């Protein structure tokens, strides 16, 4: 370790971060993804940290050098980031690397030696830094739950996702998309461990040692993007494998009756931090593992359940001690799931045949393929939904909007309602269309007119074409008409607010329209500016959108409404999807006006349900569905809805 001359650094608490700042921070790791190769040439790592302010910060790091990324081995590690740039992405504060970015990582365990992990040969670490690490360790010990995902092989259960600390004994290439790792941690699995058929393959490792400890080893199949990492691993190295998946499989053997064997899979992708990391021998977990491995009593472990391993092995090169699992079964484990669960990912899966026999309401985790979907014309899936009365309605067509606005344009603006304390007014007369009068009212903020890109305008007498042109220049547009005593929002068949290409609608059934002058209350109470309207729109469906609230409007939410026919090989089930943007990660409010988003939507559905191929080639979907009862007349029917599921980021 080489230290540079002491320099005084100031560390910013996470609750004081602002966009554009370049800061130094300390934090405790709450979540991380080990470095993985991005879609470009750089490695990427995602880290979420928290400090004593209880504020979390997610950081996204890229580097052409794998070792230059933070050396994090488990949740609870302490990190120090220097020259971290703060930005806002999708309304969330985020940290990214800036010029000169550097990191140190420390074990978070109380009492463990404070040894910085870094690839840098020169760094600054003072007595003050030592105190900050100790303080974070003490705080984390009472505020951060210890990681429950680190599990020993003797404690693993079927259908479990866990992190494993182990030593690599052997490795072999299986096929182009999968790779075999043979590992141990000195303990024995509660179920017999499966064995991969590796005939005609070259197993790299000490075969005699592997044979001696064969009852304590497990075979892990590694898939897709993890294969290259697995190939680079050195036999004998100590590993931490993140989000390893166990699965109980019925196995037939020529010498033994059918029994259950425990499979181990590291699926493709990086969801839930999935990956592999080599641990240094100085790591405290490695030190404990070494002691366990050195104390293993090999003679006592030579036989499996009273039957010697050699009795049902043809040869070591054709390892099938606990039976074999075909790599080409109908459900190939290396197939990436095209969707992921946003919560409760550790729940056990339920086959569709079992779900179809059960009463509602229930919640299930399923794995199935998308046999078909409706509507096939995806633009028809976008609807307007009221959270208050739960009604669904169609999005008005442009032609219908034009007619509604033209009807509103037949009434001449009332001059008595122009130039008030709320707004300044301008009138112009069109040269055609019977010299139609159009009034534009520019809403003031504390008596001052904002710049055009921050200005809300009210327009009466305008056509759809004119309103669209104005919405491209001004921040927001509200179509209005002259009432008896005040301006009024136009018919709610039209949008009550237009921002760029996004149209916001209100529910006719739940809304009770109020005069436009009610906007004055926002100016008085909140120093309202139109840019806050855009932020409010995102929360409007919780009825926090102030302009709609003071105008008596209950906003409608743009949602995708689709029916998925799902098939898992045991049964077929129709599930209903209603989602605003979480499932597709595409805003339903923008897709009708954005060709790029429409293409993304088409690509996702073609990936789910590829045209011109058999269903066996379709990707698997991991979904949560809930059942509920629907009564129609005297008949009661059980329906199903998808929830807490999203398209996998790796596949977008």
XYZ file of C-alpha atoms in Angstrom:
652
model
C 0.000 0.000 0.000
C 1.412 3.383 -0.968
C 0.081 6.578 0.541
C 0.284 10.005 -1.083
C 0.930 13.162 0.966
C -2.102 13.956 3.120
C -4.706 16.147 1.467
C -7.793 17.390 3.280
C -10.984 16.091 1.650
C -14.495 17.183 2.508
C -17.183 14.458 2.483
C -20.772 15.326 1.664
C -23.671 13.558 3.426
C -25.988 11.833 0.948
C -28.952 14.015 1.936
C -27.127 17.135 0.722
C -26.400 16.032 -2.850
C -27.601 18.231 -5.718
C -27.490 17.707 -9.479
C -24.266 19.006 -11.041
C -22.153 18.645 -7.887
C -18.843 16.730 -7.901
C -18.432 15.317 -4.409
C -16.585 12.928 -2.130
C -18.813 10.518 -0.215
C -18.748 7.599 2.190
C -21.499 4.977 2.361
C -22.566 1.431 3.181
C -23.362 -0.844 0.234
C -27.058 -1.820 0.131
C -27.014 -3.402 -3.347
C -24.483 -3.926 -6.120
C -23.886 -5.666 -9.409
C -20.386 -7.078 -9.853
C -18.599 -5.559 -12.865
C -19.935 -6.935 -16.139
C -19.221 -6.230 -19.783
C -21.639 -3.595 -21.075
C -23.080 -3.513 -24.577
C -20.055 -1.437 -25.579
C -16.407 -2.126 -24.767
C -16.447 -0.937 -21.137
C -17.200 -2.792 -17.944
C -20.131 -1.559 -15.897
C -21.036 -1.776 -12.216
C -24.126 -0.589 -10.314
C -23.865 0.266 -6.598
C -26.492 1.565 -4.172
C -25.165 3.078 -0.950
C -26.679 4.593 2.201
C -25.233 6.638 5.048
C -26.269 7.875 8.501
C -28.782 10.298 6.906
C -30.747 7.213 5.753
C -30.671 8.553 2.173
C -29.838 6.062 -0.589
C -27.808 6.859 -3.715
C -27.499 4.617 -6.755
C -24.252 4.959 -8.717
C -23.504 3.771 -12.241
C -19.842 3.249 -13.109
C -18.158 2.502 -16.442
C -14.496 1.737 -17.082
C -12.411 0.015 -19.711
C -10.450 -1.559 -16.835
C -12.314 -4.205 -14.791
C -10.077 -3.650 -11.756
C -10.687 0.122 -11.765
C -14.297 -0.360 -10.675
C -15.124 -0.519 -6.932
C -13.965 -3.832 -5.399
C -17.190 -4.713 -3.597
C -17.669 -8.292 -2.410
C -20.913 -8.178 -0.438
C -23.670 -5.933 0.864
C -22.504 -4.163 4.003
C -19.082 -3.273 2.601
C -18.004 0.341 3.204
C -17.072 2.460 0.174
C -15.363 5.797 -0.318
C -15.872 7.586 -3.631
C -13.805 10.609 -4.648
C -14.873 12.987 -7.444
C -18.327 11.438 -7.880
C -20.561 13.443 -10.225
C -24.203 13.864 -9.234
C -26.961 13.987 -11.836
C -30.724 13.455 -11.981
C -32.002 10.655 -14.219
C -35.738 9.841 -14.439
C -36.310 12.088 -11.391
C -33.843 10.041 -9.312
C -30.524 11.371 -7.999
C -27.674 9.294 -9.400
C -23.891 9.178 -9.064
C -21.539 8.639 -12.014
C -17.803 8.797 -12.571
C -16.121 12.092 -13.407
C -12.523 12.902 -14.324
C -10.212 11.550 -11.636
C -12.816 9.315 -10.021
C -11.337 6.946 -7.411
C -12.749 4.466 -4.939
C -11.753 2.556 -1.833
C -13.678 -0.374 -0.348
C -13.486 -1.802 3.182
C -15.032 -4.763 4.914
C -18.083 -3.674 6.865
C -17.697 -6.246 9.648
C -17.106 -4.774 13.089
C -13.608 -5.605 14.305
C -12.272 -6.652 10.883
C -8.963 -5.057 9.842
C -9.458 -1.788 7.985
C -7.612 -2.593 4.768
C -8.518 -0.520 1.701
C -9.291 -2.401 -1.520
C -8.286 -0.533 -4.651
C -6.396 -1.001 -7.882
C -4.717 2.364 -7.385
C -1.122 2.263 -6.189
C -1.348 5.706 -4.579
C -4.182 6.960 -2.429
C -4.835 9.111 0.613
C -6.064 7.436 3.817
C -5.831 9.384 7.075
C -6.785 8.882 10.699
C -9.997 10.794 9.933
C -10.826 8.281 7.202
C -10.192 5.472 9.691
C -12.704 7.072 12.090
C -15.297 7.478 9.317
C -15.054 3.793 8.378
C -15.394 2.744 12.011
C -18.366 5.081 12.511
C -20.133 3.647 9.465
C -19.460 0.099 10.662
C -20.999 0.874 14.057
C -24.003 2.609 12.472
C -24.531 -0.173 9.929
C -24.412 -2.848 12.634
C -27.626 -1.451 14.139
C -29.338 -0.006 11.061
C -28.482 -2.339 8.174
C -29.701 -5.932 8.258
C -26.827 -8.375 7.715
C -26.918 -10.026 4.304
C -29.132 -13.118 4.417
C -28.194 -14.183 0.904
C -24.792 -15.671 1.834
C -25.544 -19.374 2.309
C -23.396 -22.492 2.839
C -24.053 -25.570 0.704
C -25.265 -27.504 3.748
C -28.069 -24.954 4.189
C -29.297 -24.527 0.604
C -32.875 -25.347 -0.293
C -34.618 -25.960 -3.645
C -35.973 -22.958 -5.545
C -33.601 -20.621 -3.726
C -31.471 -17.695 -4.916
C -28.367 -17.143 -2.808
C -24.725 -16.038 -2.779
C -22.046 -18.704 -2.396
C -18.454 -18.375 -1.193
C -16.479 -21.327 -2.547
C -13.251 -22.636 -4.080
C -13.034 -23.551 -7.760
C -11.784 -27.133 -8.251
C -12.474 -27.680 -11.946
C -14.027 -26.169 -15.041
C -15.089 -27.306 -18.511
C -16.854 -25.914 -21.560
C -20.250 -27.545 -22.134
C -21.557 -25.754 -25.207
C -21.443 -22.286 -26.731
C -23.917 -20.868 -24.214
C -22.976 -22.680 -20.998
C -19.912 -23.526 -18.924
C -19.330 -25.928 -16.017
C -17.775 -24.864 -12.696
C -17.023 -27.576 -10.125
C -16.753 -25.994 -6.661
C -16.908 -26.803 -2.943
C -17.157 -25.009 0.393
C -16.381 -27.981 2.684
C -20.023 -28.728 3.531
C -22.478 -31.224 2.059
C -25.766 -30.373 0.351
C -28.957 -31.691 2.014
C -29.952 -33.334 -1.287
C -27.725 -35.305 -3.670
C -26.063 -32.895 -6.089
C -26.643 -33.294 -9.793
C -23.789 -34.078 -12.143
C -23.350 -32.735 -15.648
C -22.558 -35.237 -18.383
C -19.111 -34.149 -19.482
C -18.028 -37.007 -21.720
C -15.891 -35.811 -24.621
C -15.191 -32.638 -22.694
C -11.936 -31.631 -21.107
C -12.202 -30.979 -17.384
C -9.464 -28.643 -16.224
C -8.378 -29.278 -12.632
C -6.677 -31.756 -10.303
C -8.726 -34.888 -11.114
C -7.375 -36.914 -8.197
C -8.263 -34.189 -5.684
C -11.725 -33.725 -7.254
C -12.264 -37.484 -6.920
C -11.266 -37.422 -3.232
C -13.798 -34.668 -2.390
C -16.449 -35.611 -4.963
C -19.222 -35.988 -2.346
C -18.655 -32.398 -1.242
C -18.488 -30.816 -4.696
C -21.309 -29.395 -6.751
C -21.620 -28.755 -10.466
C -22.738 -25.252 -11.452
C -23.854 -24.459 -14.973
C -23.025 -20.876 -15.926
C -24.846 -19.282 -18.863
C -24.667 -16.552 -21.490
C -22.773 -13.396 -20.452
C -21.134 -15.168 -17.468
C -19.413 -17.766 -19.678
C -16.487 -15.496 -20.594
C -15.895 -14.672 -16.932
C -16.041 -18.382 -16.020
C -13.491 -19.258 -18.723
C -11.018 -16.742 -17.291
C -11.178 -18.143 -13.734
C -8.122 -19.938 -12.363
C -8.609 -23.364 -10.782
C -7.927 -23.058 -7.035
C -9.186 -19.471 -6.788
C -11.788 -18.440 -4.238
C -15.066 -17.156 -5.635
C -18.235 -15.440 -4.630
C -21.072 -16.362 -6.970
C -24.059 -14.027 -6.703
C -27.737 -14.971 -7.160
C -27.045 -18.667 -7.710
C -30.278 -20.590 -8.339
C -31.132 -24.061 -6.995
C -33.710 -26.339 -8.543
C -34.876 -29.822 -7.515
C -35.010 -32.232 -10.444
C -36.220 -35.818 -10.755
C -33.344 -37.935 -12.049
C -33.411 -41.429 -13.540
C -30.364 -43.634 -13.155
C -29.697 -47.080 -14.564
C -28.393 -48.325 -11.215
C -30.588 -46.326 -8.863
C -34.310 -45.693 -8.715
C -35.692 -42.286 -9.621
C -34.684 -39.727 -6.978
C -34.360 -35.970 -6.516
C -31.130 -34.124 -7.244
C -30.288 -30.500 -6.557
C -29.247 -28.474 -9.607
C -27.237 -25.244 -9.472
C -27.552 -22.568 -12.181
C -26.132 -19.096 -12.681
C -28.556 -17.682 -15.234
C -27.654 -15.084 -17.828
C -28.066 -11.352 -17.280
C -27.216 -9.139 -14.308
C -30.612 -8.803 -12.599
C -30.495 -8.971 -8.776
C -26.700 -8.545 -8.891
C -26.127 -11.877 -10.668
C -22.441 -12.517 -11.395
C -19.069 -13.947 -10.286
C -16.246 -12.260 -8.394
C -12.805 -13.586 -7.435
C -12.025 -12.965 -3.765
C -8.472 -12.195 -2.613
C -6.916 -14.596 -0.124
C -6.694 -11.719 2.365
C -10.509 -11.538 2.548
C -11.865 -12.571 5.969
C -14.535 -14.821 4.397
C -11.816 -16.621 2.427
C -9.791 -17.048 5.600
C -12.776 -18.717 7.292
C -13.408 -20.890 4.213
C -9.800 -22.095 4.169
C -10.095 -23.230 7.792
C -13.251 -25.190 6.952
C -11.654 -26.829 3.889
C -8.517 -27.786 5.835
C -10.589 -29.429 8.574
C -12.676 -31.619 6.232
C -12.506 -35.320 7.158
C -12.355 -36.857 3.670
C -12.593 -40.582 4.567
C -15.873 -39.992 6.401
C -17.326 -38.358 3.324
C -16.366 -40.913 0.705
C -19.779 -42.568 0.449
C -23.076 -41.031 -0.518
C -26.011 -42.212 1.609
C -24.278 -45.549 2.207
C -23.485 -46.172 -1.481
C -19.961 -45.616 -2.682
C -19.695 -43.144 -5.524
C -17.672 -45.533 -7.657
C -20.467 -48.098 -7.571
C -22.636 -46.032 -9.884
C -20.031 -44.191 -11.932
C -18.925 -45.554 -15.274
C -15.769 -43.494 -15.186
C -14.558 -40.175 -13.888
C -14.711 -38.664 -17.333
C -18.444 -39.435 -17.470
C -19.512 -38.069 -14.121
C -23.056 -39.126 -13.277
C -22.829 -39.949 -9.590
C -26.185 -38.427 -8.771
C -27.772 -39.083 -12.150
C -27.638 -36.718 -15.092
C -29.658 -33.803 -16.396
C -29.850 -33.306 -20.131
C -28.637 -29.942 -21.292
C -31.270 -29.991 -24.005
C -34.426 -30.576 -21.966
C -37.586 -28.735 -23.062
C -37.019 -26.008 -20.465
C -33.361 -25.130 -20.958
C -32.191 -23.321 -17.869
C -29.828 -21.063 -19.787
C -32.688 -19.373 -21.613
C -32.902 -15.819 -20.338
C -36.227 -14.735 -18.940
C -37.503 -11.823 -21.020
C -39.218 -10.362 -17.950
C -38.187 -10.032 -14.319
C -40.013 -9.595 -11.029
C -39.790 -6.256 -9.237
C -40.426 -7.817 -5.824
C -40.765 -11.149 -4.018
C -38.391 -12.876 -6.456
C -37.744 -15.636 -3.936
C -41.317 -16.966 -4.013
C -41.752 -20.458 -5.427
C -43.224 -20.877 -8.905
C -46.660 -22.429 -9.401
C -47.552 -24.359 -12.587
C -50.548 -23.030 -14.526
C -52.388 -26.350 -14.210
C -52.431 -25.892 -10.415
C -53.491 -22.238 -10.634
C -56.459 -23.091 -12.860
C -57.789 -25.454 -10.165
C -57.640 -22.958 -7.296
C -60.172 -20.419 -6.049
C -59.671 -16.641 -6.123
C -58.284 -14.365 -4.851
C -54.676 -15.609 -4.849
C -51.227 -14.422 -5.929
C -48.764 -16.562 -7.848
C -45.313 -16.528 -9.373
C -45.242 -18.213 -12.786
C -42.822 -19.015 -15.596
C -44.495 -19.334 -18.985
C -44.313 -18.414 -22.650
C -46.526 -15.916 -24.455
C -48.587 -17.956 -26.894
C -50.522 -14.921 -28.226
C -51.698 -11.449 -27.226
C -54.438 -8.929 -27.957
C -54.729 -6.386 -29.459
C -52.308 -7.221 -32.256
C -52.303 -3.574 -33.383
C -50.387 -2.213 -30.428
C -51.621 1.399 -30.656
C -55.070 0.037 -29.800
C -53.758 -1.101 -26.403
C -53.437 2.475 -25.076
C -56.474 3.509 -23.012
C -57.425 6.211 -20.498
C -58.041 5.010 -16.936
C -59.613 6.770 -13.937
C -58.160 5.728 -10.597
C -61.215 7.088 -8.808
C -64.094 5.363 -10.611
C -61.925 2.695 -12.349
C -63.474 3.423 -15.746
C -61.602 2.788 -19.009
C -62.123 4.804 -22.161
C -60.582 5.161 -25.587
C -58.003 7.854 -26.368
C -59.763 10.361 -28.677
C -58.662 10.290 -32.301
C -57.101 13.451 -33.747
C -60.062 13.861 -36.109
C -62.513 13.820 -33.199
C -60.365 16.305 -31.265
C -60.322 18.664 -34.223
C -64.135 18.629 -34.399
C -64.459 19.309 -30.628
C -62.014 22.212 -30.800
C -63.633 23.640 -33.953
C -66.990 23.663 -32.166
C -65.360 25.550 -29.295
C -63.859 28.010 -31.772
C -67.305 29.169 -32.987
C -67.847 31.240 -29.835
C -66.261 34.703 -29.811
C -63.969 35.421 -26.822
C -65.553 37.739 -24.228
C -63.509 40.944 -23.930
C -64.654 41.388 -20.296
C -62.692 38.272 -19.304
C -59.387 39.461 -20.761
C -56.309 40.965 -19.008
C -56.898 39.978 -15.374
C -54.549 39.760 -12.406
C -53.937 36.109 -13.356
C -53.059 36.580 -17.024
C -52.357 39.016 -19.856
C -54.407 38.566 -23.028
C -53.706 38.970 -26.740
C -56.340 38.698 -29.494
C -55.893 38.087 -33.190
C -58.316 37.640 -36.061
C -57.769 34.957 -38.676
C -57.829 36.080 -42.296
C -59.870 33.112 -43.441
C -62.614 31.018 -41.836
C -64.940 34.011 -41.477
C -62.409 36.147 -39.571
C -62.419 33.911 -36.516
C -61.111 35.490 -33.286
C -58.502 33.661 -31.200
C -57.569 34.742 -27.681
C -54.339 33.697 -25.962
C -54.028 34.402 -22.215
C -50.490 34.303 -20.769
C -50.598 33.189 -17.115
C -48.381 35.246 -14.810
C -46.278 34.032 -11.908
C -46.450 36.495 -8.997
C -47.480 39.190 -11.449
C -44.588 38.533 -13.857
C -44.793 36.810 -17.242
C -42.333 33.885 -17.451
C -40.252 33.099 -20.527
C -42.125 31.180 -23.227
C -40.558 27.805 -22.387
C -41.780 28.226 -18.786
C -45.104 29.859 -19.597
C -48.596 28.389 -19.247
C -51.078 29.793 -21.769
C -54.858 29.572 -22.010
C -56.277 29.538 -25.529
C -59.860 30.041 -26.668
C -61.034 29.784 -30.240
C -57.974 27.816 -31.402
C -57.990 24.812 -33.753
C -56.048 21.605 -33.093
C -53.331 22.648 -35.553
C -52.930 26.068 -33.861
C -52.849 24.554 -30.370
C -50.197 22.009 -31.424
C -47.996 24.793 -32.810
C -48.328 26.793 -29.574
C -47.610 23.715 -27.406
C -44.253 23.343 -29.169
C -43.315 26.909 -28.173
C -44.893 27.274 -24.733
C -44.531 25.007 -21.731
C -48.212 24.142 -21.317
C -51.517 24.936 -23.006
C -55.038 24.746 -21.539
C -57.928 25.047 -24.068
C -60.654 27.277 -22.576
C -63.859 29.134 -23.515
C -65.613 32.230 -22.216
C -68.227 31.553 -19.546
C -70.747 33.902 -17.987
C -68.373 35.260 -15.352
C -65.013 33.578 -15.981
C -63.009 31.490 -18.408
C -63.864 27.781 -18.270
C -62.029 24.615 -19.241
C -63.289 23.364 -22.595
C -65.303 20.142 -22.836
C -63.380 17.278 -21.139
C -63.753 15.294 -24.352
C -60.648 17.310 -25.286
C -57.393 17.439 -23.278
C -57.516 19.821 -20.319
C -53.737 20.295 -20.569
C -51.300 19.897 -23.470
C -47.524 19.756 -22.937
C -45.560 19.294 -26.141
C -47.016 16.181 -27.734
C -48.513 14.839 -24.494
C -52.257 15.293 -23.971
C -53.712 15.082 -20.449
C -57.379 14.174 -20.098
C -59.879 14.418 -17.254
C -62.664 12.075 -16.179
C -66.103 13.459 -17.127
C -67.825 11.311 -14.533
C -65.653 12.267 -11.546
C -64.712 15.873 -12.409
C -66.637 18.964 -11.293
C -65.237 21.864 -13.323
C -64.338 25.119 -11.571
C -63.484 28.563 -13.036
C -59.995 29.266 -14.388
C -59.513 32.062 -11.830
C -59.064 29.293 -9.228
C -55.506 29.043 -10.540
C -54.889 32.196 -8.483
C -54.790 30.033 -5.357
C -51.715 28.237 -6.704
C -49.879 31.521 -7.268
C -50.633 32.694 -3.746
C -49.783 29.467 -1.936
C -46.990 27.844 -3.899
C -45.274 30.521 -6.012
C -46.363 28.222 -8.809
C -44.347 27.971 -11.996
C -45.349 25.785 -14.954
C -42.278 23.567 -14.692
C -43.727 22.300 -11.425
C -46.801 21.255 -13.388
C -44.742 18.729 -15.343
C -43.429 17.237 -12.114
C -46.923 17.181 -10.696
C -48.186 15.302 -13.730
C -46.189 12.258 -12.652
C -48.021 12.232 -9.331
C -51.360 13.398 -10.659
C -52.794 9.944 -10.510
C -52.522 10.135 -6.753
C -54.508 13.384 -7.116
C -51.574 15.631 -6.270
C -51.672 17.547 -9.554
C -52.520 21.023 -8.287
C -53.938 22.652 -11.475
C -56.287 19.736 -12.058
C -57.230 19.761 -8.373
C -58.100 23.479 -8.171
C -59.963 23.245 -11.485
C -62.018 20.329 -10.196
C -60.565 17.844 -12.661
C -59.836 14.202 -11.816
C -57.027 13.259 -14.256
C -57.101 10.154 -16.415
C -54.013 7.976 -16.671
C -52.709 6.619 -19.980
C -52.334 2.842 -19.618
C -51.547 -0.174 -21.763
C -54.404 -2.689 -21.626
C -53.619 -6.093 -23.136
C -54.553 -9.758 -22.821
C -51.702 -12.293 -22.713
C -52.306 -15.992 -23.410
C -49.650 -17.754 -21.331
C -48.508 -21.375 -21.711
C -46.057 -23.209 -19.425
C -46.534 -26.714 -20.834
C -48.894 -27.727 -18.018
C -51.770 -25.414 -18.905
C -52.881 -22.297 -20.771
C -54.134 -19.187 -19.009
C -55.285 -15.731 -20.133
C -53.917 -12.872 -18.037
C -54.852 -9.209 -18.195
C -52.150 -6.511 -18.246
C -52.900 -2.909 -17.278
C -49.811 -0.766 -16.898
C -48.796 2.878 -17.333
C -45.035 2.434 -17.815
C -43.544 -0.107 -15.379
C -44.017 -3.308 -17.414
C -42.675 -2.124 -20.785
C -40.581 0.721 -19.290
C -42.271 2.865 -21.935
C -44.662 5.693 -20.894
C -48.145 4.980 -22.232
C -48.763 8.750 -22.264
C -46.027 9.273 -24.896
C -46.109 6.172 -27.095
C -48.898 7.344 -29.436
C -46.916 10.477 -30.314
C -43.428 8.965 -30.542
C -42.369 6.727 -33.456
C -39.243 5.583 -31.596
C -41.251 4.342 -28.601
C -43.681 2.579 -30.932
C -40.768 0.752 -32.569
C -39.447 -0.239 -29.114
C -42.871 -1.606 -28.212
C -43.026 -3.594 -31.467
C -39.555 -5.019 -30.816
C -40.467 -6.109 -27.271
C -43.631 -7.899 -28.411
C -41.764 -9.546 -31.319
C -39.209 -10.745 -28.776
C -41.942 -12.144 -26.498
C -43.836 -13.746 -29.357
C -41.442 -14.125 -32.342
C -43.267 -14.349 -35.678
C -42.651 -17.396 -37.865
C -41.147 -19.701 -35.210
C -42.518 -22.446 -32.964
C -43.403 -21.713 -29.339
C -40.454 -23.851 -28.155
C -38.174 -21.052 -29.394
C -40.072 -18.325 -27.501
C -38.376 -16.811 -24.428
C -39.660 -17.582 -20.947
C -41.495 -14.882 -19.010
C -41.243 -14.644 -15.215
C -44.470 -13.020 -13.979
C -46.540 -12.366 -10.922
C -50.253 -12.842 -11.506
C -53.208 -12.402 -9.174
C -56.595 -14.044 -9.484
C -59.881 -12.271 -8.751
C -63.595 -12.943 -9.155
C -65.746 -11.158 -11.731
C -69.542 -11.411 -11.654
C -71.514 -10.986 -14.876
C -75.226 -11.444 -14.282
C -75.664 -14.760 -12.498
C -72.282 -16.087 -13.636
C -69.035 -15.767 -11.716
C -65.700 -16.032 -13.489
C -62.098 -16.096 -12.252
C -59.815 -13.645 -14.064
C -56.053 -13.084 -13.806
C -53.936 -9.923 -13.896
C -50.161 -9.463 -14.266
C -48.473 -7.236 -11.636
C -44.999 -6.387 -10.224
C -43.339 -7.552 -13.458
C -41.170 -5.651 -15.915
C -39.266 -6.269 -19.142
C -35.681 -7.307 -18.314
C -33.266 -4.379 -18.687
C -30.716 -6.670 -20.324
C -33.119 -7.300 -23.204
C -34.507 -3.798 -23.854
